[in-house]
PDB file of C-alpha atoms and ligand atoms in Angstrom:
ATOM      1  CA  UNK A   1     164.222 -98.631  68.679  1.00 39.00           C
ATOM      2  CA  UNK A   2     161.852 -99.654  71.140  1.00 43.00           C
ATOM      3  CA  UNK A   3     158.476-100.496  69.538  1.00 45.00           C
ATOM      4  CA  UNK A   4     155.949 -98.207  70.914  1.00 59.00           C
ATOM      5  CA  UNK A   5     154.351 -99.037  74.547  1.00 66.00           C
ATOM      6  CA  UNK A   6     151.117 -98.152  75.723  1.00 64.00           C
ATOM      7  CA  UNK A   7     150.066 -99.680  79.208  1.00 61.00           C
ATOM      8  CA  UNK A   8     147.074 -97.781  80.224  1.00 61.00           C
ATOM      9  CA  UNK A   9     146.847 -98.485  83.168  1.00 65.00           C
ATOM     10  CA  UNK A  10     150.587 -99.045  83.572  1.00 70.00           C
ATOM     11  CA  UNK A  11     152.465-100.590  86.786  1.00 85.00           C
ATOM     12  CA  UNK A  12     155.840 -98.361  88.121  1.00 91.00           C
ATOM     13  CA  UNK A  13     157.135-101.965  87.934  1.00 91.00           C
ATOM     14  CA  UNK A  14     156.729-102.514  84.121  1.00 90.00           C
ATOM     15  CA  UNK A  15     158.027 -99.084  83.123  1.00 92.00           C
ATOM     16  CA  UNK A  16     160.930 -99.393  85.603  1.00 94.00           C
ATOM     17  CA  UNK A  17     161.914-102.701  83.862  1.00 92.00           C
ATOM     18  CA  UNK A  18     161.540-101.552  80.214  1.00 92.00           C
ATOM     19  CA  UNK A  19     163.476 -98.269  81.287  1.00 94.00           C
ATOM     20  CA  UNK A  20     166.546-100.394  82.932  1.00 95.00           C
ATOM     21  CA  UNK A  21     167.161-102.682  79.556  1.00 93.00           C
ATOM     22  CA  UNK A  22     166.964 -98.827  77.515  1.00 94.00           C
ATOM     23  CA  UNK A  23     169.368 -97.278  79.919  1.00 95.00           C
ATOM     24  CA  UNK A  24     171.216-100.599  80.046  1.00 96.00           C
ATOM     25  CA  UNK A  25     172.017-100.462  75.991  1.00 96.00           C
ATOM     26  CA  UNK A  26     172.597 -96.453  77.371  1.00 96.00           C
ATOM     27  CA  UNK A  27     170.165 -95.525  76.082  1.00 96.00           C
ATOM     28  CA  UNK A  28     168.893 -91.425  76.902  1.00 97.00           C
ATOM     29  CA  UNK A  29     165.515 -90.997  78.298  1.00 97.00           C
ATOM     30  CA  UNK A  30     163.267 -87.884  78.277  1.00 98.00           C
ATOM     31  CA  UNK A  31     160.208 -87.173  80.024  1.00 98.00           C
ATOM     32  CA  UNK A  32     157.273 -85.095  79.313  1.00 98.00           C
ATOM     33  CA  UNK A  33     154.799 -84.584  82.131  1.00 98.00           C
ATOM     34  CA  UNK A  34     151.412 -84.166  81.127  1.00 98.00           C
ATOM     35  CA  UNK A  35     147.697 -83.938  83.237  1.00 98.00           C
ATOM     36  CA  UNK A  36     146.426 -85.268  79.292  1.00 97.00           C
ATOM     37  CA  UNK A  37     143.983 -83.518  77.310  1.00 98.00           C
ATOM     38  CA  UNK A  38     146.707 -83.110  74.516  1.00 98.00           C
ATOM     39  CA  UNK A  39     147.336 -80.009  72.768  1.00 98.00           C
ATOM     40  CA  UNK A  40     150.124 -78.064  70.515  1.00 98.00           C
ATOM     41  CA  UNK A  41     152.195 -76.802  73.935  1.00 98.00           C
ATOM     42  CA  UNK A  42     151.836 -80.588  74.797  1.00 98.00           C
ATOM     43  CA  UNK A  43     153.002 -81.361  71.775  1.00 98.00           C
ATOM     44  CA  UNK A  44     156.187 -78.910  71.208  1.00 98.00           C
ATOM     45  CA  UNK A  45     157.378 -80.881  74.367  1.00 98.00           C
ATOM     46  CA  UNK A  46     157.545 -83.742  73.013  1.00 98.00           C
ATOM     47  CA  UNK A  47     159.266 -82.463  69.762  1.00 98.00           C
ATOM     48  CA  UNK A  48     161.873 -81.160  72.288  1.00 98.00           C
ATOM     49  CA  UNK A  49     161.863 -84.557  74.369  1.00 98.00           C
ATOM     50  CA  UNK A  50     162.113 -86.365  70.812  1.00 97.00           C
ATOM     51  CA  UNK A  51     164.907 -83.809  69.474  1.00 97.00           C
ATOM     52  CA  UNK A  52     167.165 -84.900  72.599  1.00 97.00           C
ATOM     53  CA  UNK A  53     166.735 -87.975  73.806  1.00 97.00           C
ATOM     54  CA  UNK A  54     167.117 -91.364  72.255  1.00 95.00           C
ATOM     55  CA  UNK A  55     163.632 -92.527  73.985  1.00 94.00           C
ATOM     56  CA  UNK A  56     160.540 -90.091  75.157  1.00 96.00           C
ATOM     57  CA  UNK A  57     158.745 -90.733  77.658  1.00 95.00           C
ATOM     58  CA  UNK A  58     155.181 -89.186  78.466  1.00 95.00           C
ATOM     59  CA  UNK A  59     153.150 -89.525  81.120  1.00 95.00           C
ATOM     60  CA  UNK A  60     149.714 -88.686  81.489  1.00 95.00           C
ATOM     61  CA  UNK A  61     147.961 -88.313  85.600  1.00 96.00           C
ATOM     62  CA  UNK A  62     145.632 -85.805  86.313  1.00 97.00           C
ATOM     63  CA  UNK A  63     146.864 -85.600  89.448  1.00 98.00           C
ATOM     64  CA  UNK A  64     144.160 -85.046  92.781  1.00 97.00           C
ATOM     65  CA  UNK A  65     145.779 -83.413  94.918  1.00 97.00           C
ATOM     66  CA  UNK A  66     146.978 -80.599  93.365  1.00 97.00           C
ATOM     67  CA  UNK A  67     143.547 -78.618  92.515  1.00 96.00           C
ATOM     68  CA  UNK A  68     142.571 -76.802  95.619  1.00 88.00           C
ATOM     69  CA  UNK A  69     139.373 -77.010  93.428  1.00 91.00           C
ATOM     70  CA  UNK A  70     137.025 -79.835  93.752  1.00 93.00           C
ATOM     71  CA  UNK A  71     134.398 -78.892  90.933  1.00 94.00           C
ATOM     72  CA  UNK A  72     138.297 -78.086  88.707  1.00 94.00           C
ATOM     73  CA  UNK A  73     139.255 -81.472  89.093  1.00 97.00           C
ATOM     74  CA  UNK A  74     135.779 -82.802  88.367  1.00 96.00           C
ATOM     75  CA  UNK A  75     135.530 -80.562  84.781  1.00 96.00           C
ATOM     76  CA  UNK A  76     139.135 -81.155  83.861  1.00 97.00           C
ATOM     77  CA  UNK A  77     139.379 -82.367  80.790  1.00 98.00           C
ATOM     78  CA  UNK A  78     140.181 -85.606  79.947  1.00 97.00           C
ATOM     79  CA  UNK A  79     140.402 -87.359  76.433  1.00 96.00           C
ATOM     80  CA  UNK A  80     142.814 -90.538  76.514  1.00 94.00           C
ATOM     81  CA  UNK A  81     142.032 -91.837  73.393  1.00 94.00           C
ATOM     82  CA  UNK A  82     142.730 -88.398  71.668  1.00 96.00           C
ATOM     83  CA  UNK A  83     145.667 -88.522  73.342  1.00 95.00           C
ATOM     84  CA  UNK A  84     147.154 -92.099  72.864  1.00 93.00           C
ATOM     85  CA  UNK A  85     146.236 -90.861  69.136  1.00 93.00           C
ATOM     86  CA  UNK A  86     148.344 -87.788  69.293  1.00 94.00           C
ATOM     87  CA  UNK A  87     151.316 -89.274  71.119  1.00 93.00           C
ATOM     88  CA  UNK A  88     150.807 -92.797  68.356  1.00 90.00           C
ATOM     89  CA  UNK A  89     151.107 -89.573  65.327  1.00 92.00           C
ATOM     90  CA  UNK A  90     154.143 -88.320  67.136  1.00 91.00           C
ATOM     91  CA  UNK A  91     155.660 -92.124  67.207  1.00 83.00           C
ATOM     92  CA  UNK A  92     156.427 -90.737  70.875  1.00 79.00           C
ATOM     93  CA  UNK A  93     158.187 -94.375  72.447  1.00 84.00           C
ATOM     94  CA  UNK A  94     156.468 -95.150  75.897  1.00 91.00           C
ATOM     95  CA  UNK A  95     153.390 -93.598  76.907  1.00 92.00           C
ATOM     96  CA  UNK A  96     152.748 -93.644  80.982  1.00 92.00           C
ATOM     97  CA  UNK A  97     149.741 -94.027  82.291  1.00 92.00           C
ATOM     98  CA  UNK A  98     149.615 -94.599  86.292  1.00 92.00           C
ATOM     99  CA  UNK A  99     146.305 -95.058  88.661  1.00 91.00           C
ATOM    100  CA  UNK A 100     146.275 -92.922  91.439  1.00 94.00           C
ATOM    101  CA  UNK A 101     146.769 -95.578  93.983  1.00 93.00           C
ATOM    102  CA  UNK A 102     150.158 -96.698  91.670  1.00 93.00           C
ATOM    103  CA  UNK A 103     151.667 -93.372  92.373  1.00 95.00           C
ATOM    104  CA  UNK A 104     150.392 -92.849  96.243  1.00 97.00           C
ATOM    105  CA  UNK A 105     150.313 -96.171  97.750  1.00 95.00           C
ATOM    106  CA  UNK A 106     150.223 -93.807 100.915  1.00 96.00           C
ATOM    107  CA  UNK A 107     148.857 -90.767 100.859  1.00 96.00           C
ATOM    108  CA  UNK A 108     152.309 -88.323 100.512  1.00 98.00           C
ATOM    109  CA  UNK A 109     153.269 -85.877 103.445  1.00 98.00           C
ATOM    110  CA  UNK A 110     156.208 -84.228 102.594  1.00 98.00           C
ATOM    111  CA  UNK A 111     156.487 -80.473 103.326  1.00 97.00           C
ATOM    112  CA  UNK A 112     158.593 -78.387 100.790  1.00 98.00           C
ATOM    113  CA  UNK A 113     160.181 -74.958 101.789  1.00 98.00           C
ATOM    114  CA  UNK A 114     160.025 -73.114  98.827  1.00 98.00           C
ATOM    115  CA  UNK A 115     161.014 -69.763  99.816  1.00 97.00           C
ATOM    116  CA  UNK A 116     159.399 -67.290  98.448  1.00 96.00           C
ATOM    117  CA  UNK A 117     159.110 -68.803  95.060  1.00 98.00           C
ATOM    118  CA  UNK A 118     155.935 -69.872  96.353  1.00 97.00           C
ATOM    119  CA  UNK A 119     154.523 -66.970  98.460  1.00 96.00           C
ATOM    120  CA  UNK A 120     153.245 -65.099  95.668  1.00 97.00           C
ATOM    121  CA  UNK A 121     150.359 -65.053  92.213  1.00 98.00           C
ATOM    122  CA  UNK A 122     149.740 -69.462  91.839  1.00 98.00           C
ATOM    123  CA  UNK A 123     151.073 -70.015  95.573  1.00 97.00           C
ATOM    124  CA  UNK A 124     149.122 -67.237  97.236  1.00 97.00           C
ATOM    125  CA  UNK A 125     146.008 -68.276  95.398  1.00 97.00           C
ATOM    126  CA  UNK A 126     145.625 -72.358  95.071  1.00 97.00           C
ATOM    127  CA  UNK A 127     147.241 -72.418  98.756  1.00 96.00           C
ATOM    128  CA  UNK A 128     148.901 -76.164  99.083  1.00 96.00           C
ATOM    129  CA  UNK A 129     148.846 -75.845  95.061  1.00 98.00           C
ATOM    130  CA  UNK A 130     152.718 -76.149  94.360  1.00 98.00           C
ATOM    131  CA  UNK A 131     153.251 -78.857  97.742  1.00 98.00           C
ATOM    132  CA  UNK A 132     151.422 -81.046  95.366  1.00 98.00           C
ATOM    133  CA  UNK A 133     153.138 -80.320  92.017  1.00 98.00           C
ATOM    134  CA  UNK A 134     156.700 -80.807  93.618  1.00 98.00           C
ATOM    135  CA  UNK A 135     155.305 -83.928  95.297  1.00 98.00           C
ATOM    136  CA  UNK A 136     153.779 -85.456  91.695  1.00 98.00           C
ATOM    137  CA  UNK A 137     156.539 -84.496  90.340  1.00 98.00           C
ATOM    138  CA  UNK A 138     159.579 -85.855  92.303  1.00 98.00           C
ATOM    139  CA  UNK A 139     157.298 -88.815  92.593  1.00 98.00           C
ATOM    140  CA  UNK A 140     157.578 -88.629  88.464  1.00 98.00           C
ATOM    141  CA  UNK A 141     160.724 -88.264  88.119  1.00 98.00           C
ATOM    142  CA  UNK A 142     162.054 -90.489  90.275  1.00 96.00           C
ATOM    143  CA  UNK A 143     159.989 -93.909  88.795  1.00 97.00           C
ATOM    144  CA  UNK A 144     161.085 -92.773  85.769  1.00 97.00           C
ATOM    145  CA  UNK A 145     164.696 -91.079  86.718  1.00 97.00           C
ATOM    146  CA  UNK A 146     164.756 -89.193  82.777  1.00 98.00           C
ATOM    147  CA  UNK A 147     168.152 -87.808  81.497  1.00 98.00           C
ATOM    148  CA  UNK A 148     165.962 -84.530  80.378  1.00 98.00           C
ATOM    149  CA  UNK A 149     162.229 -83.632  81.421  1.00 99.00           C
ATOM    150  CA  UNK A 150     160.068 -80.857  80.431  1.00 98.00           C
ATOM    151  CA  UNK A 151     158.078 -78.464  81.031  1.00 99.00           C
ATOM    152  CA  UNK A 152     156.309 -75.193  79.778  1.00 98.00           C
ATOM    153  CA  UNK A 153     157.501 -71.356  80.288  1.00 98.00           C
ATOM    154  CA  UNK A 154     153.187 -71.429  80.012  1.00 98.00           C
ATOM    155  CA  UNK A 155     153.479 -72.460  83.828  1.00 98.00           C
ATOM    156  CA  UNK A 156     156.633 -69.909  84.981  1.00 98.00           C
ATOM    157  CA  UNK A 157     156.011 -70.488  88.484  1.00 98.00           C
ATOM    158  CA  UNK A 158     155.620 -73.931  88.190  1.00 98.00           C
ATOM    159  CA  UNK A 159     159.188 -74.234  86.128  1.00 98.00           C
ATOM    160  CA  UNK A 160     160.692 -72.107  88.094  1.00 98.00           C
ATOM    161  CA  UNK A 161     159.804 -74.321  91.224  1.00 98.00           C
ATOM    162  CA  UNK A 162     160.710 -77.608  89.469  1.00 98.00           C
ATOM    163  CA  UNK A 163     164.166 -76.264  89.540  1.00 98.00           C
ATOM    164  CA  UNK A 164     164.060 -75.846  92.866  1.00 98.00           C
ATOM    165  CA  UNK A 165     163.220 -78.998  93.431  1.00 98.00           C
ATOM    166  CA  UNK A 166     165.416 -80.362  91.022  1.00 98.00           C
ATOM    167  CA  UNK A 167     168.571 -78.695  92.776  1.00 98.00           C
ATOM    168  CA  UNK A 168     166.669 -79.549  96.442  1.00 97.00           C
ATOM    169  CA  UNK A 169     167.001 -83.231  96.482  1.00 97.00           C
ATOM    170  CA  UNK A 170     169.870 -83.712  93.859  1.00 97.00           C
ATOM    171  CA  UNK A 171     167.950 -85.476  91.206  1.00 97.00           C
ATOM    172  CA  UNK A 172     170.072 -86.057  88.017  1.00 96.00           C
ATOM    173  CA  UNK A 173     167.480 -84.598  85.795  1.00 98.00           C
ATOM    174  CA  UNK A 174     168.255 -81.662  83.467  1.00 98.00           C
ATOM    175  CA  UNK A 175     164.968 -79.248  83.974  1.00 98.00           C
ATOM    176  CA  UNK A 176     164.504 -78.364  79.676  1.00 98.00           C
ATOM    177  CA  UNK A 177     162.194 -75.105  79.812  1.00 98.00           C
ATOM    178  CA  UNK A 178     159.871 -74.785  76.725  1.00 98.00           C
ATOM    179  CA  UNK A 179     158.510 -71.967  75.523  1.00 98.00           C
ATOM    180  CA  UNK A 180     154.639 -70.463  75.609  1.00 98.00           C
ATOM    181  CA  UNK A 181     152.739 -72.625  72.325  1.00 98.00           C
ATOM    182  CA  UNK A 182     149.650 -69.864  71.476  1.00 98.00           C
ATOM    183  CA  UNK A 183     146.362 -69.645  69.032  1.00 98.00           C
ATOM    184  CA  UNK A 184     146.667 -67.697  66.309  1.00 98.00           C
ATOM    185  CA  UNK A 185     144.891 -65.030  68.254  1.00 98.00           C
ATOM    186  CA  UNK A 186     147.309 -65.208  70.945  1.00 98.00           C
ATOM    187  CA  UNK A 187     145.495 -66.944  73.582  1.00 98.00           C
ATOM    188  CA  UNK A 188     148.236 -69.044  75.480  1.00 99.00           C
ATOM    189  CA  UNK A 189     147.262 -73.048  74.382  1.00 98.00           C
ATOM    190  CA  UNK A 190     146.416 -75.137  77.807  1.00 98.00           C
ATOM    191  CA  UNK A 191     144.246 -77.583  77.897  1.00 98.00           C
ATOM    192  CA  UNK A 192     140.455 -75.324  79.704  1.00 98.00           C
ATOM    193  CA  UNK A 193     140.997 -73.459  76.921  1.00 98.00           C
ATOM    194  CA  UNK A 194     138.553 -75.681  75.136  1.00 97.00           C
ATOM    195  CA  UNK A 195     136.144 -75.114  77.910  1.00 98.00           C
ATOM    196  CA  UNK A 196     135.192 -71.924  76.873  1.00 98.00           C
ATOM    197  CA  UNK A 197     132.080 -71.315  76.253  1.00 98.00           C
ATOM    198  CA  UNK A 198     132.361 -68.964  72.047  1.00 98.00           C
ATOM    199  CA  UNK A 199     131.798 -65.779  73.623  1.00 98.00           C
ATOM    200  CA  UNK A 200     134.359 -66.457  76.785  1.00 98.00           C
ATOM    201  CA  UNK A 201     136.517 -67.637  73.886  1.00 98.00           C
ATOM    202  CA  UNK A 202     136.938 -64.947  71.957  1.00 98.00           C
ATOM    203  CA  UNK A 203     137.713 -62.590  75.301  1.00 98.00           C
ATOM    204  CA  UNK A 204     140.240 -65.182  76.711  1.00 98.00           C
ATOM    205  CA  UNK A 205     142.447 -63.322  73.625  1.00 98.00           C
ATOM    206  CA  UNK A 206     142.147 -60.383  75.582  1.00 98.00           C
ATOM    207  CA  UNK A 207     144.793 -61.604  77.978  1.00 98.00           C
ATOM    208  CA  UNK A 208     147.140 -62.078  75.625  1.00 98.00           C
ATOM    209  CA  UNK A 209     146.687 -58.980  73.797  1.00 98.00           C
ATOM    210  CA  UNK A 210     147.036 -56.988  76.691  1.00 98.00           C
ATOM    211  CA  UNK A 211     150.428 -58.365  77.814  1.00 98.00           C
ATOM    212  CA  UNK A 212     151.561 -57.599  74.898  1.00 98.00           C
ATOM    213  CA  UNK A 213     150.825 -54.311  75.434  1.00 98.00           C
ATOM    214  CA  UNK A 214     151.925 -53.680  78.125  1.00 98.00           C
ATOM    215  CA  UNK A 215     154.845 -55.081  77.277  1.00 97.00           C
ATOM    216  CA  UNK A 216     155.395 -51.752  74.766  1.00 97.00           C
ATOM    217  CA  UNK A 217     153.873 -49.689  77.441  1.00 97.00           C
ATOM    218  CA  UNK A 218     157.241 -50.342  80.017  1.00 96.00           C
ATOM    219  CA  UNK A 219     159.334 -48.278  79.097  1.00 93.00           C
ATOM    220  CA  UNK A 220     156.296 -45.796  78.874  1.00 96.00           C
ATOM    221  CA  UNK A 221     154.834 -45.968  82.352  1.00 97.00           C
ATOM    222  CA  UNK A 222     156.646 -46.860  86.205  1.00 96.00           C
ATOM    223  CA  UNK A 223     155.217 -50.945  87.159  1.00 97.00           C
ATOM    224  CA  UNK A 224     152.208 -49.776  89.654  1.00 97.00           C
ATOM    225  CA  UNK A 225     150.865 -47.342  86.118  1.00 98.00           C
ATOM    226  CA  UNK A 226     151.389 -50.518  84.296  1.00 98.00           C
ATOM    227  CA  UNK A 227     150.265 -53.087  87.061  1.00 98.00           C
ATOM    228  CA  UNK A 228     146.702 -50.310  86.828  1.00 98.00           C
ATOM    229  CA  UNK A 229     145.949 -50.246  83.161  1.00 98.00           C
ATOM    230  CA  UNK A 230     146.307 -54.322  82.720  1.00 98.00           C
ATOM    231  CA  UNK A 231     143.890 -54.498  86.242  1.00 98.00           C
ATOM    232  CA  UNK A 232     141.694 -52.305  83.849  1.00 98.00           C
ATOM    233  CA  UNK A 233     142.233 -53.165  80.174  1.00 98.00           C
ATOM    234  CA  UNK A 234     141.190 -57.086  81.000  1.00 98.00           C
ATOM    235  CA  UNK A 235     138.377 -55.783  83.265  1.00 98.00           C
ATOM    236  CA  UNK A 236     136.695 -53.788  80.697  1.00 98.00           C
ATOM    237  CA  UNK A 237     135.571 -57.003  79.158  1.00 98.00           C
ATOM    238  CA  UNK A 238     132.512 -57.897  81.542  1.00 98.00           C
ATOM    239  CA  UNK A 239     133.805 -61.926  81.037  1.00 98.00           C
ATOM    240  CA  UNK A 240     136.653 -61.094  82.548  1.00 98.00           C
ATOM    241  CA  UNK A 241     138.369 -60.702  86.101  1.00 98.00           C
ATOM    242  CA  UNK A 242     142.089 -60.509  86.562  1.00 98.00           C
ATOM    243  CA  UNK A 243     143.007 -62.799  89.547  1.00 98.00           C
ATOM    244  CA  UNK A 244     146.044 -61.355  89.890  1.00 98.00           C
ATOM    245  CA  UNK A 245     149.295 -59.412  87.606  1.00 98.00           C
ATOM    246  CA  UNK A 246     151.946 -59.668  88.717  1.00 98.00           C
ATOM    247  CA  UNK A 247     155.069 -59.062  87.443  1.00 98.00           C
ATOM    248  CA  UNK A 248     158.282 -60.750  88.523  1.00 97.00           C
ATOM    249  CA  UNK A 249     162.326 -60.837  89.228  1.00 97.00           C
ATOM    250  CA  UNK A 250     162.113 -64.238  86.876  1.00 97.00           C
ATOM    251  CA  UNK A 251     165.093 -65.780  89.075  1.00 96.00           C
ATOM    252  CA  UNK A 252     163.702 -65.632  92.373  1.00 96.00           C
ATOM    253  CA  UNK A 253     160.345 -64.666  91.648  1.00 97.00           C
ATOM    254  CA  UNK A 254     160.056 -61.280  94.608  1.00 95.00           C
ATOM    255  CA  UNK A 255     157.725 -58.548  93.176  1.00 96.00           C
ATOM    256  CA  UNK A 256     159.484 -55.897  91.620  1.00 95.00           C
ATOM    257  CA  UNK A 257     158.470 -52.247  92.019  1.00 92.00           C
ATOM    258  CA  UNK A 258     161.296 -50.576  90.026  1.00 94.00           C
ATOM    259  CA  UNK A 259     162.112 -51.022  85.878  1.00 94.00           C
ATOM    260  CA  UNK A 260     165.549 -49.878  86.939  1.00 86.00           C
ATOM    261  CA  UNK A 261     166.683 -52.714  88.835  1.00 83.00           C
ATOM    262  CA  UNK A 262     169.111 -54.942  87.395  1.00 90.00           C
ATOM    263  CA  UNK A 263     167.118 -58.161  86.769  1.00 95.00           C
ATOM    264  CA  UNK A 264     164.705 -60.661  84.016  1.00 96.00           C
ATOM    265  CA  UNK A 265     161.547 -59.528  84.116  1.00 97.00           C
ATOM    266  CA  UNK A 266     157.958 -61.560  83.728  1.00 98.00           C
ATOM    267  CA  UNK A 267     154.746 -60.553  83.395  1.00 98.00           C
ATOM    268  CA  UNK A 268     152.717 -62.641  85.189  1.00 98.00           C
ATOM    269  CA  UNK A 269     148.618 -63.200  85.739  1.00 98.00           C
ATOM    270  CA  UNK A 270     145.661 -65.036  85.959  1.00 98.00           C
ATOM    271  CA  UNK A 271     142.089 -64.187  84.188  1.00 98.00           C
ATOM    272  CA  UNK A 272     139.066 -65.819  85.381  1.00 98.00           C
ATOM    273  CA  UNK A 273     137.008 -66.213  82.864  1.00 98.00           C
ATOM    274  CA  UNK A 274     132.906 -67.850  84.542  1.00 97.00           C
ATOM    275  CA  UNK A 275     134.319 -71.013  86.705  1.00 96.00           C
ATOM    276  CA  UNK A 276     137.583 -71.143  84.982  1.00 97.00           C
ATOM    277  CA  UNK A 277     140.951 -70.079  85.841  1.00 97.00           C
ATOM    278  CA  UNK A 278     143.811 -69.732  82.669  1.00 98.00           C
ATOM    279  CA  UNK A 279     146.938 -68.318  83.101  1.00 98.00           C
ATOM    280  CA  UNK A 280     149.981 -66.824  80.664  1.00 99.00           C
ATOM    281  CA  UNK A 281     153.288 -64.660  81.311  1.00 98.00           C
ATOM    282  CA  UNK A 282     155.189 -62.467  79.032  1.00 98.00           C
ATOM    283  CA  UNK A 283     159.076 -61.708  79.590  1.00 98.00           C
ATOM    284  CA  UNK A 284     160.089 -58.057  79.836  1.00 96.00           C
ATOM    285  CA  UNK A 285     163.434 -57.151  79.808  1.00 79.00           C
TER     286      UNK A 285
HETATM  287  P1  LIG B   1     150.018 -80.214  82.230  1.00 66.66           P
HETATM  288  O1  LIG B   1     149.423 -81.079  80.910  1.00 66.66           O
HETATM  289  O2  LIG B   1     148.458 -78.724  81.979  1.00 66.66           O
HETATM  290  O3  LIG B   1     149.910 -79.679  83.681  1.00 66.66           O
HETATM  291  O4  LIG B   1     151.275 -79.619  80.735  1.00 66.66           O
HETATM  292  C1  LIG B   1     152.273 -80.111  80.967  1.00 66.66           C
HETATM  293  C2  LIG B   1     153.225 -79.366  80.700  1.00 66.66           C
HETATM  294  O5  LIG B   1     152.793 -78.866  79.543  1.00 66.66           O
HETATM  295  C3  LIG B   1     153.513 -78.001  82.188  1.00 66.66           C
HETATM  296  O6  LIG B   1     154.877 -78.530  81.727  1.00 66.66           O
HETATM  297  C4  LIG B   1     153.026 -76.991  81.223  1.00 66.66           C
HETATM  298  O7  LIG B   1     153.926 -76.050  81.580  1.00 66.66           O
HETATM  299  C5  LIG B   1     153.283 -77.025  79.561  1.00 66.66           C
HETATM  300  N1  LIG B   1     152.461 -76.476  78.411  1.00 66.66           N
HETATM  301  C6  LIG B   1     150.909 -76.273  78.940  1.00 66.66           C
HETATM  302  N2  LIG B   1     150.242 -75.611  78.354  1.00 66.66           N
HETATM  303  C7  LIG B   1     151.886 -75.535  76.896  1.00 66.66           C
HETATM  304  C8  LIG B   1     152.069 -74.469  76.004  1.00 66.66           C
HETATM  305  N3  LIG B   1     150.341 -73.549  75.905  1.00 66.66           N
HETATM  306  N4  LIG B   1     153.280 -74.204  75.494  1.00 66.66           N
HETATM  307  C9  LIG B   1     153.518 -74.820  76.136  1.00 66.66           C
HETATM  308  N5  LIG B   1     154.218 -75.174  77.444  1.00 66.66           N
HETATM  309  C10 LIG B   1     153.151 -75.468  77.541  1.00 66.66           C
END
């Protein structure tokens, strides 16, 4: 087995050379793309990757272009030292930490057409976000050329869009969806959680508990009524403000207006807590 490789910053040329020697031996390569400040959610993706691939590559790159809010980018948690410690404990094989100029030797001007997939929810409230996500993900996939790449359902819209990207570009990679990992009180793990004050952190648990209640109430309330319920329930806490709560069809991400529509549905939410913005979602039926 390959020795652990940690390169910070890492040149694309170097990683391509290492990966070529691995592929020449018919070994499978899995990729876990992250923005660092690793937590249990990321570690679950790494575990899934380690379980089915000969070599696991974890990339850490805080992609500046996907932040439509400059302060969010500046304040985004970064802790490479601890990330490397966690990755080492997992015995990951390769950690890829590229610099910005390595990823973007020139400005990326590519546009993508995701139809309705990026018109609601994150796509609506974070203009340009998914275009930049698609740009960086396609670059990471073409640098690493993994057999499998792991993405969390926590960012459900991103997961659906990455699947569409891979189909549009005919990329030879399987996208593996991994379930949401939560804190003991239900809050979905997120790098941004560490930016919350103690009081905000306590309030944040209301997001997942409200989604769970919404699921319980889904056979008693119509969709419009349920959406109102969720908004009211969240906003009862003065620390929280819903940006959106949408119930969408899982494959096309179109908002659904009636439970009777025979499609799998997911409730997706974004909540502002002071200057921090958290997202979560729950599967309905
Ligand atoms: P990020 O570093 O936030 O860009 O996340 C990197 C990957 O980890 C993405 O595919 C996320 O969807 C996934 N992820 C983040 N948080 C969680 C979580 N709580 N459970 C499962 N996957 C997660």
